[in-house]
mmCIF file of C-alpha atoms and ligand atoms in Angstrom:
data_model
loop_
_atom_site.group_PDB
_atom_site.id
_atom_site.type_symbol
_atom_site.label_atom_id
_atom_site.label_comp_id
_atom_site.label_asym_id
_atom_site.label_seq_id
_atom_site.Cartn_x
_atom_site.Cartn_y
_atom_site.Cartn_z
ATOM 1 C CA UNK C 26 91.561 133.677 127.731
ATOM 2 C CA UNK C 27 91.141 133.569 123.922
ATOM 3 C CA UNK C 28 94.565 131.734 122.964
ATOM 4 C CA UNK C 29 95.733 128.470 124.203
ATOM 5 C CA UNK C 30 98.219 125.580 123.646
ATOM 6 C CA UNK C 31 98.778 121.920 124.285
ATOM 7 C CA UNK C 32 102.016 119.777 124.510
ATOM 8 C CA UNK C 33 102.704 116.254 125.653
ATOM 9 C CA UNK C 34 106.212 116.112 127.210
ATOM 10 C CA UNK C 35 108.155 113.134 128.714
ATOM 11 C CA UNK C 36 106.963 109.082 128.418
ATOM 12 C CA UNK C 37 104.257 109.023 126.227
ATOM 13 C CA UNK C 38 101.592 107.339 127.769
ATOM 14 C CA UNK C 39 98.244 105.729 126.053
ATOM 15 C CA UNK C 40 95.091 108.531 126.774
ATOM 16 C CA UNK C 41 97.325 111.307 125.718
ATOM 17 C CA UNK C 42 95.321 111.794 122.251
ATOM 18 C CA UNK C 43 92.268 111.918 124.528
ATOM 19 C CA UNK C 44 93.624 114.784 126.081
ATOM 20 C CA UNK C 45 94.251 116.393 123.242
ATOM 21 C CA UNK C 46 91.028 116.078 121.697
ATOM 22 C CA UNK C 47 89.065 116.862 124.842
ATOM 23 C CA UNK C 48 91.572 120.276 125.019
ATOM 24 C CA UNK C 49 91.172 121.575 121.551
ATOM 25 C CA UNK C 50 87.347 120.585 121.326
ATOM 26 C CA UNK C 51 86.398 121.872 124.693
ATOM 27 C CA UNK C 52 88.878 124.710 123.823
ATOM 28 C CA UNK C 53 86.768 125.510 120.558
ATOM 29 C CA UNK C 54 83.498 125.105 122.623
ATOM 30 C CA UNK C 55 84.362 127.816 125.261
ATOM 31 C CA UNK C 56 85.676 130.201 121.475
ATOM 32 C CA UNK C 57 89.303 129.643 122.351
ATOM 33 C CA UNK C 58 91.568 129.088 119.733
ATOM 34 C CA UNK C 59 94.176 126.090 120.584
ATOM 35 C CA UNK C 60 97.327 125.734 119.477
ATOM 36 C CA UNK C 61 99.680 122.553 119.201
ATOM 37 C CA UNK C 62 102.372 122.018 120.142
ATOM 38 C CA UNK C 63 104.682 119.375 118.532
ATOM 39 C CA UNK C 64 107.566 117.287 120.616
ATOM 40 C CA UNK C 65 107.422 118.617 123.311
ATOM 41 C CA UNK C 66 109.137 121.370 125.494
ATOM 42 C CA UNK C 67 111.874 120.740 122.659
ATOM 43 C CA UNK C 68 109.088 121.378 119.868
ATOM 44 C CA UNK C 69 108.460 124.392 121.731
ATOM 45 C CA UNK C 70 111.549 126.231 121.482
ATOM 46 C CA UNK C 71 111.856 125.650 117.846
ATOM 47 C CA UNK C 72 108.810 127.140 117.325
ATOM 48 C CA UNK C 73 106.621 123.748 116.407
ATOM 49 C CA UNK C 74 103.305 125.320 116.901
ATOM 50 C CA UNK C 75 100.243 125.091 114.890
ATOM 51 C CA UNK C 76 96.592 125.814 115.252
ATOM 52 C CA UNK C 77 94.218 122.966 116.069
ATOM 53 C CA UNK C 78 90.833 122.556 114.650
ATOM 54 C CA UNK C 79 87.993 119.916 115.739
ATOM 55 C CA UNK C 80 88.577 117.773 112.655
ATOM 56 C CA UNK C 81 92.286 117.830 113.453
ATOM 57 C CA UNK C 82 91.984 115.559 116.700
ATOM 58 C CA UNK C 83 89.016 113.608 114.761
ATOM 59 C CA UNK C 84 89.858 109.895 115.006
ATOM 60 C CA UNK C 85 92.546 109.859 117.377
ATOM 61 C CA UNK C 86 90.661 108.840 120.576
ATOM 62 C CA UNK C 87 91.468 105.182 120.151
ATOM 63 C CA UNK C 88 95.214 105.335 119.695
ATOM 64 C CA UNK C 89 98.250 105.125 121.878
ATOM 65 C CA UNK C 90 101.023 107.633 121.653
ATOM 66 C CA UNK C 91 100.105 111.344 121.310
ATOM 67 C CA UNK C 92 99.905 112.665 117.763
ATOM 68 C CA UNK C 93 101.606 115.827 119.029
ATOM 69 C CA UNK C 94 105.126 113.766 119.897
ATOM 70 C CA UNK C 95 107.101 113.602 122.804
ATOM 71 C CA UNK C 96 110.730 113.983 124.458
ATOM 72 C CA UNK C 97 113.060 114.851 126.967
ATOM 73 C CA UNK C 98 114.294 117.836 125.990
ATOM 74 C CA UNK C 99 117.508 118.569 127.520
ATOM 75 C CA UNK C 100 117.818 122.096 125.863
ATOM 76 C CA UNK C 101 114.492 123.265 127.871
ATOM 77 C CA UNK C 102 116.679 122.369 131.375
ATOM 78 C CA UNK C 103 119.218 125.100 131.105
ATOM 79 C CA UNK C 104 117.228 128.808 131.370
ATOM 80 C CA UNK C 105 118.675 129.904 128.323
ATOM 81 C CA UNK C 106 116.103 127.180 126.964
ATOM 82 C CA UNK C 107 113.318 127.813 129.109
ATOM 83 C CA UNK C 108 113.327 131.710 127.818
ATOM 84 C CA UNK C 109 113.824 130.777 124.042
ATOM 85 C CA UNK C 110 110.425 129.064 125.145
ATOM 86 C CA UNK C 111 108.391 131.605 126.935
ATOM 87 C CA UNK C 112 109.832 134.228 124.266
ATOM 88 C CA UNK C 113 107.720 131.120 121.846
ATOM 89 C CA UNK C 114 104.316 131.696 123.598
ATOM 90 C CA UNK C 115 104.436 135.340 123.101
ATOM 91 C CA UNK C 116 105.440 135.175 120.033
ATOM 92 C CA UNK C 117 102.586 133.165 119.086
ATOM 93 C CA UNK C 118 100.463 135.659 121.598
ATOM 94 C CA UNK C 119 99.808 132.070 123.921
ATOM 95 C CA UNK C 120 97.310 133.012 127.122
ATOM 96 C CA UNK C 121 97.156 129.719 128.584
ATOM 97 C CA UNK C 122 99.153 126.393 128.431
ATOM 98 C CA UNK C 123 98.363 123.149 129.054
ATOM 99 C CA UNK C 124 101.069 120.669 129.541
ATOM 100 C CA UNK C 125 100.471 116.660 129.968
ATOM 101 C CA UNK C 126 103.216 114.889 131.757
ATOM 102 C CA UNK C 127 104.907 113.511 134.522
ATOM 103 C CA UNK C 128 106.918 114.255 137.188
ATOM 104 C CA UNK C 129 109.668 115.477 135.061
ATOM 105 C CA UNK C 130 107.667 117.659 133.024
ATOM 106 C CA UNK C 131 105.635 119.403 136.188
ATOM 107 C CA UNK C 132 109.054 120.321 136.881
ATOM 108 C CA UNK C 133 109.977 121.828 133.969
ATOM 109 C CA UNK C 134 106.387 123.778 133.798
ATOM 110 C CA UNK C 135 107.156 125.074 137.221
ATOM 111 C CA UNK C 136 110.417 125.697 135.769
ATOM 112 C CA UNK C 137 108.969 127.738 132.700
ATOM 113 C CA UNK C 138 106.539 129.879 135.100
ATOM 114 C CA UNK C 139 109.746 131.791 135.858
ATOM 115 C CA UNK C 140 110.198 132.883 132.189
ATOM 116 C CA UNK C 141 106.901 133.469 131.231
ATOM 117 C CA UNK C 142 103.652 135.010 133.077
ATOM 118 C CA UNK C 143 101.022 133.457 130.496
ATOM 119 C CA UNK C 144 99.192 130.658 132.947
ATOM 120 C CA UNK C 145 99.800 127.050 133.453
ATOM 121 C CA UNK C 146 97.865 123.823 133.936
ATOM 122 C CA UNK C 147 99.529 120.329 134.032
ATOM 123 C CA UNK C 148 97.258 117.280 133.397
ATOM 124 C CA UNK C 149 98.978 114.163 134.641
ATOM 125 C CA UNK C 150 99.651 111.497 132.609
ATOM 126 C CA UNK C 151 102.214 108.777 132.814
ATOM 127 C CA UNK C 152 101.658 104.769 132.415
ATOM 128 C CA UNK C 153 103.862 104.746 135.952
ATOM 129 C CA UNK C 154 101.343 106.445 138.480
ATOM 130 C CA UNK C 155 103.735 107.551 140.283
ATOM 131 C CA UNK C 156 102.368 111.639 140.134
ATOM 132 C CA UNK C 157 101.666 112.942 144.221
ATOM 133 C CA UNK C 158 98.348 114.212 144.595
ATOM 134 C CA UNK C 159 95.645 112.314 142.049
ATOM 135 C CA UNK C 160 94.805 108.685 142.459
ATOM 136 C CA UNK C 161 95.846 107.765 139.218
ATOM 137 C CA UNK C 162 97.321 109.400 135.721
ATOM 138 C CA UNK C 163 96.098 108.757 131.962
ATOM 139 C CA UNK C 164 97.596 106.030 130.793
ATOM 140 C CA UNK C 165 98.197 103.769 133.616
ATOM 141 C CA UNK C 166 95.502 101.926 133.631
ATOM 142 C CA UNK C 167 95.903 100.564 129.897
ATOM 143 C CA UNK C 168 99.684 99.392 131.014
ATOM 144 C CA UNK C 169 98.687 97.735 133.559
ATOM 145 C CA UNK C 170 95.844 95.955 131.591
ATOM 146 C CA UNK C 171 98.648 95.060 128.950
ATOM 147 C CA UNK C 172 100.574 93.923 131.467
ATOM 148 C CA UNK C 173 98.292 91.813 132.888
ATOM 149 C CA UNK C 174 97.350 89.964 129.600
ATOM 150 C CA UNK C 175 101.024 89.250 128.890
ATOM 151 C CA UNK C 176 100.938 88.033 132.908
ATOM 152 C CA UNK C 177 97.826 85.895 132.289
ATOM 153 C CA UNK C 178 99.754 84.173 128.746
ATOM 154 C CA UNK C 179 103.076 83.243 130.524
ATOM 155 C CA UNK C 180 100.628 81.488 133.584
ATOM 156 C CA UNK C 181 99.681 79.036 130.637
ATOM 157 C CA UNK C 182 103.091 78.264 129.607
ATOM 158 C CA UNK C 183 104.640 78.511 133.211
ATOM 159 C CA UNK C 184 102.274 75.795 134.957
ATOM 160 C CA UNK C 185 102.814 73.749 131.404
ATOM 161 C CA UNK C 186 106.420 73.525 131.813
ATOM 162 C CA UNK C 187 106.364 74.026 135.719
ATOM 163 C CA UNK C 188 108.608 76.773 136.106
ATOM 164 C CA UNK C 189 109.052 80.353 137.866
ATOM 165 C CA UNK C 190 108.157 83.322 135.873
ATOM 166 C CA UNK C 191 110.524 86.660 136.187
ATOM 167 C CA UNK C 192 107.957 88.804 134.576
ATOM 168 C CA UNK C 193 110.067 92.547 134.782
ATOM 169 C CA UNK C 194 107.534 95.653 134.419
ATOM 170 C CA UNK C 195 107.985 99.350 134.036
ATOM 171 C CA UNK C 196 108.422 101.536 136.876
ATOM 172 C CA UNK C 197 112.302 102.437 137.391
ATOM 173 C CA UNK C 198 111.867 104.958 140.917
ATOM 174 C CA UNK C 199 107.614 103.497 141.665
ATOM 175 C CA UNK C 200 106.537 99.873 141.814
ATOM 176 C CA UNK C 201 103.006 100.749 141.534
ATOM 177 C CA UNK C 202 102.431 99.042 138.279
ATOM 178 C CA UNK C 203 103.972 95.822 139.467
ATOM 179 C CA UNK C 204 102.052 95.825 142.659
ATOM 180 C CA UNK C 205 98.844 96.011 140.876
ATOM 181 C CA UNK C 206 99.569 93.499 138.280
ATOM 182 C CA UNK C 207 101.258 90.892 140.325
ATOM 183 C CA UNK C 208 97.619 91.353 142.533
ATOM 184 C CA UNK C 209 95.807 91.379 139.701
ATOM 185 C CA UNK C 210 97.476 88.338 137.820
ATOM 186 C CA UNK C 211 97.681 86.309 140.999
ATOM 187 C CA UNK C 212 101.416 86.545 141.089
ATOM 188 C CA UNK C 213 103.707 85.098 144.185
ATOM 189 C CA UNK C 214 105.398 87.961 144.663
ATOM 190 C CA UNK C 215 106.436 91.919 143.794
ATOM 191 C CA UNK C 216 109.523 93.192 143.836
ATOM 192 C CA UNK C 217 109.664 96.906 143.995
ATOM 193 C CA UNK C 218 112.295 100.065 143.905
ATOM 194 C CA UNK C 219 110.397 101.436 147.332
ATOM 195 C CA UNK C 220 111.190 98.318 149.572
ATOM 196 C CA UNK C 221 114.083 95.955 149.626
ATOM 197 C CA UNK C 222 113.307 92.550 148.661
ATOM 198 C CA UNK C 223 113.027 90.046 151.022
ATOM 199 C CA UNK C 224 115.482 87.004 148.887
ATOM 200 C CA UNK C 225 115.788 84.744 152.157
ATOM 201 C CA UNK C 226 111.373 84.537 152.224
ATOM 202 C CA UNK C 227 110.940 84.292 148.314
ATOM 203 C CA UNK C 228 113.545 81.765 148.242
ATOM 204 C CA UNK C 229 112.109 79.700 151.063
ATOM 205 C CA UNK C 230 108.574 79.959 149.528
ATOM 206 C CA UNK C 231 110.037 78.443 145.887
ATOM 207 C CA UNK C 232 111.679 75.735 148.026
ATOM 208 C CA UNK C 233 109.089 74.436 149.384
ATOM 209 C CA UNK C 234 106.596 75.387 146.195
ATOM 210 C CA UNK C 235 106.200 71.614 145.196
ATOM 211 C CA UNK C 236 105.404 70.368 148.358
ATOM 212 C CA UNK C 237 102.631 72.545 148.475
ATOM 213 C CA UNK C 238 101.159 71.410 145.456
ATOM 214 C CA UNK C 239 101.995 74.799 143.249
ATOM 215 C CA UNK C 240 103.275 73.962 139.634
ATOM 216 C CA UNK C 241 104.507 77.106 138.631
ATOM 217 C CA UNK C 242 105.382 81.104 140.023
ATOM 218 C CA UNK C 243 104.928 84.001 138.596
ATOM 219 C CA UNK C 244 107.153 86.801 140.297
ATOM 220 C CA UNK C 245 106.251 90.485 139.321
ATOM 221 C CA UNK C 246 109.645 92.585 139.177
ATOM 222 C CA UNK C 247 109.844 96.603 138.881
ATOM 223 C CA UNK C 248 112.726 97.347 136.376
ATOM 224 C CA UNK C 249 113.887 99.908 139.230
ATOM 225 C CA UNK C 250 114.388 97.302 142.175
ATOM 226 C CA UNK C 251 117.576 97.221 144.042
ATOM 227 C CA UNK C 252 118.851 94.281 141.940
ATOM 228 C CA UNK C 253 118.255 96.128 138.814
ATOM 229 C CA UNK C 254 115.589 94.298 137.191
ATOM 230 C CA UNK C 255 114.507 90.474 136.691
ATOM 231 C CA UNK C 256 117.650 89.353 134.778
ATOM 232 C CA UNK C 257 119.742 89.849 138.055
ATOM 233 C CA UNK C 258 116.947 88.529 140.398
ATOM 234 C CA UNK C 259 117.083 85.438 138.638
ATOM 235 C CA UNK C 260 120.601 85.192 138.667
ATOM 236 C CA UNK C 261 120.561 85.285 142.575
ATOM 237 C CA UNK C 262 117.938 82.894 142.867
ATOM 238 C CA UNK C 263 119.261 80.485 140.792
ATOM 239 C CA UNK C 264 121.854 79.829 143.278
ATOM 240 C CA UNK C 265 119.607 78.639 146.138
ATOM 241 C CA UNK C 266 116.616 77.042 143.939
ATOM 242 C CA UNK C 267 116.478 74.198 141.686
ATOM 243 C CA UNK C 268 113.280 75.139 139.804
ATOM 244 C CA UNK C 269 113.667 76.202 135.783
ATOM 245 C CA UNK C 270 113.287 79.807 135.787
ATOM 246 C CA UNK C 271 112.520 82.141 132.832
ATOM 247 C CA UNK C 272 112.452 85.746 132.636
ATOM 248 C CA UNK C 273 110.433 87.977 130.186
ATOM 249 C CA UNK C 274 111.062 91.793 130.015
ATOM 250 C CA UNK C 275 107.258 93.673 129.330
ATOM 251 C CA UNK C 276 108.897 96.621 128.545
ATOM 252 C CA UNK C 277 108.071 99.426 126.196
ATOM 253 C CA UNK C 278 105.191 97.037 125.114
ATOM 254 C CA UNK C 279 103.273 98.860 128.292
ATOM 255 C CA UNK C 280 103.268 102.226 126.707
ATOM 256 C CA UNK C 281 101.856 101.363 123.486
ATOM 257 C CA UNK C 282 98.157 100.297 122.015
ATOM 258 C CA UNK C 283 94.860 101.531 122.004
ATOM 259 C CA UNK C 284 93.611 102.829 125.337
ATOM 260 C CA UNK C 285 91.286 101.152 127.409
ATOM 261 C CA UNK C 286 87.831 103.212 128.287
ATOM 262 C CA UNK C 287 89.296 104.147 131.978
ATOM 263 C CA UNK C 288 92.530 105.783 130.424
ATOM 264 C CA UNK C 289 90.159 107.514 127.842
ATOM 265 C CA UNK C 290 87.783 108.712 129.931
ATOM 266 C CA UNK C 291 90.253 109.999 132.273
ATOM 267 C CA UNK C 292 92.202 111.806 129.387
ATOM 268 C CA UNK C 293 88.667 113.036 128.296
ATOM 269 C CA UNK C 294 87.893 114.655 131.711
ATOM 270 C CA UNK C 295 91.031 115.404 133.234
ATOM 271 C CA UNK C 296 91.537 117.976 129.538
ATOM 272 C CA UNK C 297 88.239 119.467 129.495
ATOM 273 C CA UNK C 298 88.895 120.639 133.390
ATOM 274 C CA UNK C 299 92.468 121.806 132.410
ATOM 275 C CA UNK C 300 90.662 124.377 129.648
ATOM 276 C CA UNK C 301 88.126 125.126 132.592
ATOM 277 C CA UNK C 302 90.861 126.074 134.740
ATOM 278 C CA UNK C 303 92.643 128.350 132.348
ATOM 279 C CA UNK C 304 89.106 130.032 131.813
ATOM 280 C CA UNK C 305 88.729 130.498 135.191
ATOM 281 C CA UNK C 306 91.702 132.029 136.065
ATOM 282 C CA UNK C 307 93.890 129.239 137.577
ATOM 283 C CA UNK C 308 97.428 128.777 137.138
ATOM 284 C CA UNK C 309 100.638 126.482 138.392
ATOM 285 C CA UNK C 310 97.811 123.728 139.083
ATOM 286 C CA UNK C 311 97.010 120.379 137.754
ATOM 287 C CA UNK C 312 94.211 118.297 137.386
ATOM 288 C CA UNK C 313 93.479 115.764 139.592
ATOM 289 C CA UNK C 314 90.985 113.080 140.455
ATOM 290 C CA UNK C 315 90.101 112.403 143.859
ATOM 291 C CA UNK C 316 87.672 109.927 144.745
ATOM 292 C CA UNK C 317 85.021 110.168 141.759
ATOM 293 C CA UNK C 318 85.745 114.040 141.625
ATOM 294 C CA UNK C 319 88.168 116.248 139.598
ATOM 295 C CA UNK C 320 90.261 118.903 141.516
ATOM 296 C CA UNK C 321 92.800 121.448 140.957
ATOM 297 C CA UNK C 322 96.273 120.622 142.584
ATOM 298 C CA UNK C 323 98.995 123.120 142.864
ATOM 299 C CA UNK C 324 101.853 121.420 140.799
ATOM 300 C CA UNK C 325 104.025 122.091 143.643
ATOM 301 C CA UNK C 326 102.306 119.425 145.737
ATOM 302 C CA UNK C 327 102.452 117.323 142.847
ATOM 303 C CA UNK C 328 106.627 117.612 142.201
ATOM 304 C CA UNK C 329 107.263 117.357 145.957
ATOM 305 C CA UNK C 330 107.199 114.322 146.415
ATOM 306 C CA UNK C 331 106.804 110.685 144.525
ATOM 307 C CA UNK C 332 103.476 109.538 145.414
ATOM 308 C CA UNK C 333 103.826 107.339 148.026
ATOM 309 C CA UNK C 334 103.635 103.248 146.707
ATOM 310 C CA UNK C 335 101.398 101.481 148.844
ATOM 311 C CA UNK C 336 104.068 98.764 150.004
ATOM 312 C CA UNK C 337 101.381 97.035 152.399
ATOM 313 C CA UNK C 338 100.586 95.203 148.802
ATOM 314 C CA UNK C 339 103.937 93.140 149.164
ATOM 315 C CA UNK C 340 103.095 91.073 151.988
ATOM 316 C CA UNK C 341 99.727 90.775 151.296
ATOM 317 C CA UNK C 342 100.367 89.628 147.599
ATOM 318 C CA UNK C 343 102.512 86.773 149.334
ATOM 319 C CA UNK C 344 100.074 86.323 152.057
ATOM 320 C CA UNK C 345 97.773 85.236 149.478
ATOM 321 C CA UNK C 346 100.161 83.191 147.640
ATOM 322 C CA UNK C 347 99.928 79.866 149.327
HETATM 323 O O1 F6P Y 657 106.900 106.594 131.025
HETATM 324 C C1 F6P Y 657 107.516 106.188 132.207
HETATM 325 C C2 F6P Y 657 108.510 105.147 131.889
HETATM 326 O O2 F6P Y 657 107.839 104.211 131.136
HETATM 327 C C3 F6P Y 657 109.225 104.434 133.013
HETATM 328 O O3 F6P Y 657 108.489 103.450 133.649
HETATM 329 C C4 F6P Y 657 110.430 103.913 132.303
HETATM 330 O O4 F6P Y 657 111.464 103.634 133.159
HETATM 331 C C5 F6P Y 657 110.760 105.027 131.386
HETATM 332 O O5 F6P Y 657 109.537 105.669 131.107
HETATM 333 C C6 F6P Y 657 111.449 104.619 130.132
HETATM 334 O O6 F6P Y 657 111.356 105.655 129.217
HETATM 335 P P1 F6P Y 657 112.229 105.892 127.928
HETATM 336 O O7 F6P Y 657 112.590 104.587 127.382
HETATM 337 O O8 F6P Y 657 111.315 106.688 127.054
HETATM 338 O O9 F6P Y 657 113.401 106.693 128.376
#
């Protein structure tokens, strides 16, 4: 393997620059030349490729977004697209590829493994850890940890002015992210796309909030749940409850800023065994972690399913809630 690549596809997520450092300095270690790839699977039909060196991913470690650039390219889902790509790599004589995504883009490198016999490794990274296969993806732990700090703010203000908190999160198909914030931040309740909500108990539980000596509530909301987000959960609730209640939209607010040491570190390890696995002769896998431990996962595993949220987490964040 003596030529490789790198693209970030999809939602950007913060550890993706970690990736790419780890890749084209790891890459340069093993006496690999790496090449860039700019926006994308989009980037890649156009031809956006250029040769990385070390100082070129030099000071990038600490920032959010992916100096490559992103998208959703909707050119790269017809086949027409996906062979303008693989005709790309050959063009630029590409041996190995390594593409750092989500679901949707595991998809479209299974997709592009059909057009082109160069060999593929997917290292997962989206701030919605919703990926099959690896306990967790670069990224989400710095949304979460954003998340939480915005959580831990509106608690101050919310037991101030006594009122329920509507706090909606990313996450439109997994709810993992508000799960683990609304248990992090001590929140009343999560409301998530993988279970309905349960109005009747949340609304009984605000009712009789005062009595139990609670000043304020902070409910964690998934912009994905069946109500379609925290603007239309507190429109029902307002008709049974009397309490004030606010709503604050996180948003794209979780994707951005520098990345916390986990999401770094993860970025930084799950890229150096992605050019290990191209040297070694794998293909159509991804990296994973595992416990402590990094493993290859065929990206068919990971596309076959959403990993499963761990909806236990609901009644147990309301269980605690008293
Ligand atoms: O990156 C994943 C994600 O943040 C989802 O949680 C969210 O629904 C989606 O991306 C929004 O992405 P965009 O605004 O880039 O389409």
């Amino acid at each position: 393997m003596k030529r490789i690549a790198i693209l970030t596809s999809g939602g950007d997520a913060p550890g993706m620059n970690a990736c790419i450092r780890a890749v084209t300095r790891h890459g340069l270690n093993e006496e690999m030349e790496v090449f860039g790839v700019s926006h994308g699977f989009g980037g890649l039909i156009a031809g956006e490729l250029r040769p990385l060196g070390a100082r070129d991913v030099g000071n990038i470690i600490q920032r959010g977004g992916t100096i490559l650039g992103s998208s959703r390219s909707p050119a790269f889902r017809t086949p027409e697209g996906r062979d303008k790509a693989a005709a790309r790599l050959r063009e630029y004589e590409i041996e190995g590829l390594v593409i750092c995504g989500g679901n949707g883009t595991f998809a479209g490198a299974v997709a592009l493994a059909e057009h082109w016999d160069g060999s593929i490794v997917g290292v997962p990274a989206t701030i919605d850890n919703d990926i099959n296969g690896t306990d967790t993806t670069i990224g989400y732990d710095t949304a979460i940890n954003t998340a939480l700090e915005a959580i831990d703010r509106i608690r101050d203000t919310a037991e101030a002015q006594e009122r329920v908190f509507l706090v909606e999160v990313m996450g439109r198909k997994c709810g993992a992210i508000a799960l683990d914030v609304a248990l992090a931040g001590g929140a009343v309740a999560a409301l998530i796309p993988e279970s309905p909500d349960d109005m009747e108990g949340l609304v009984e539980f605000l009712t009789s909030s005062r009595s139990a000596g609670r000043h304020s509530n902070i409910i964690v909301v998934s912009e994905g749940e069946e109500h379609g987000g925290a603007f239309s959960v507190a429109e029902q609730l307002a008709l049974h409850i009397s309490s004030d209640i606010r709503v604050t939209v996180l948003g794209h607010i979780q994707r951005g800023g520098a990345p916390t040491a986990a999401s770094r570190i993860l970025g930084t390890r799950l890229g150096v065994a992605a050019v290990e696995a191209l040297r070694d002769g794998a293909t159509g896998v991804m990296t994973a972690v595992r416990g402590n431990r990094v493993e290859l996962v065929p990206l068919s595993e990971a596309i076959a399913i959403q990993r499963p949220a761990d909806t236990a987490l609901v009644d147990l964040i309301l269980g605690l809630a008293r």
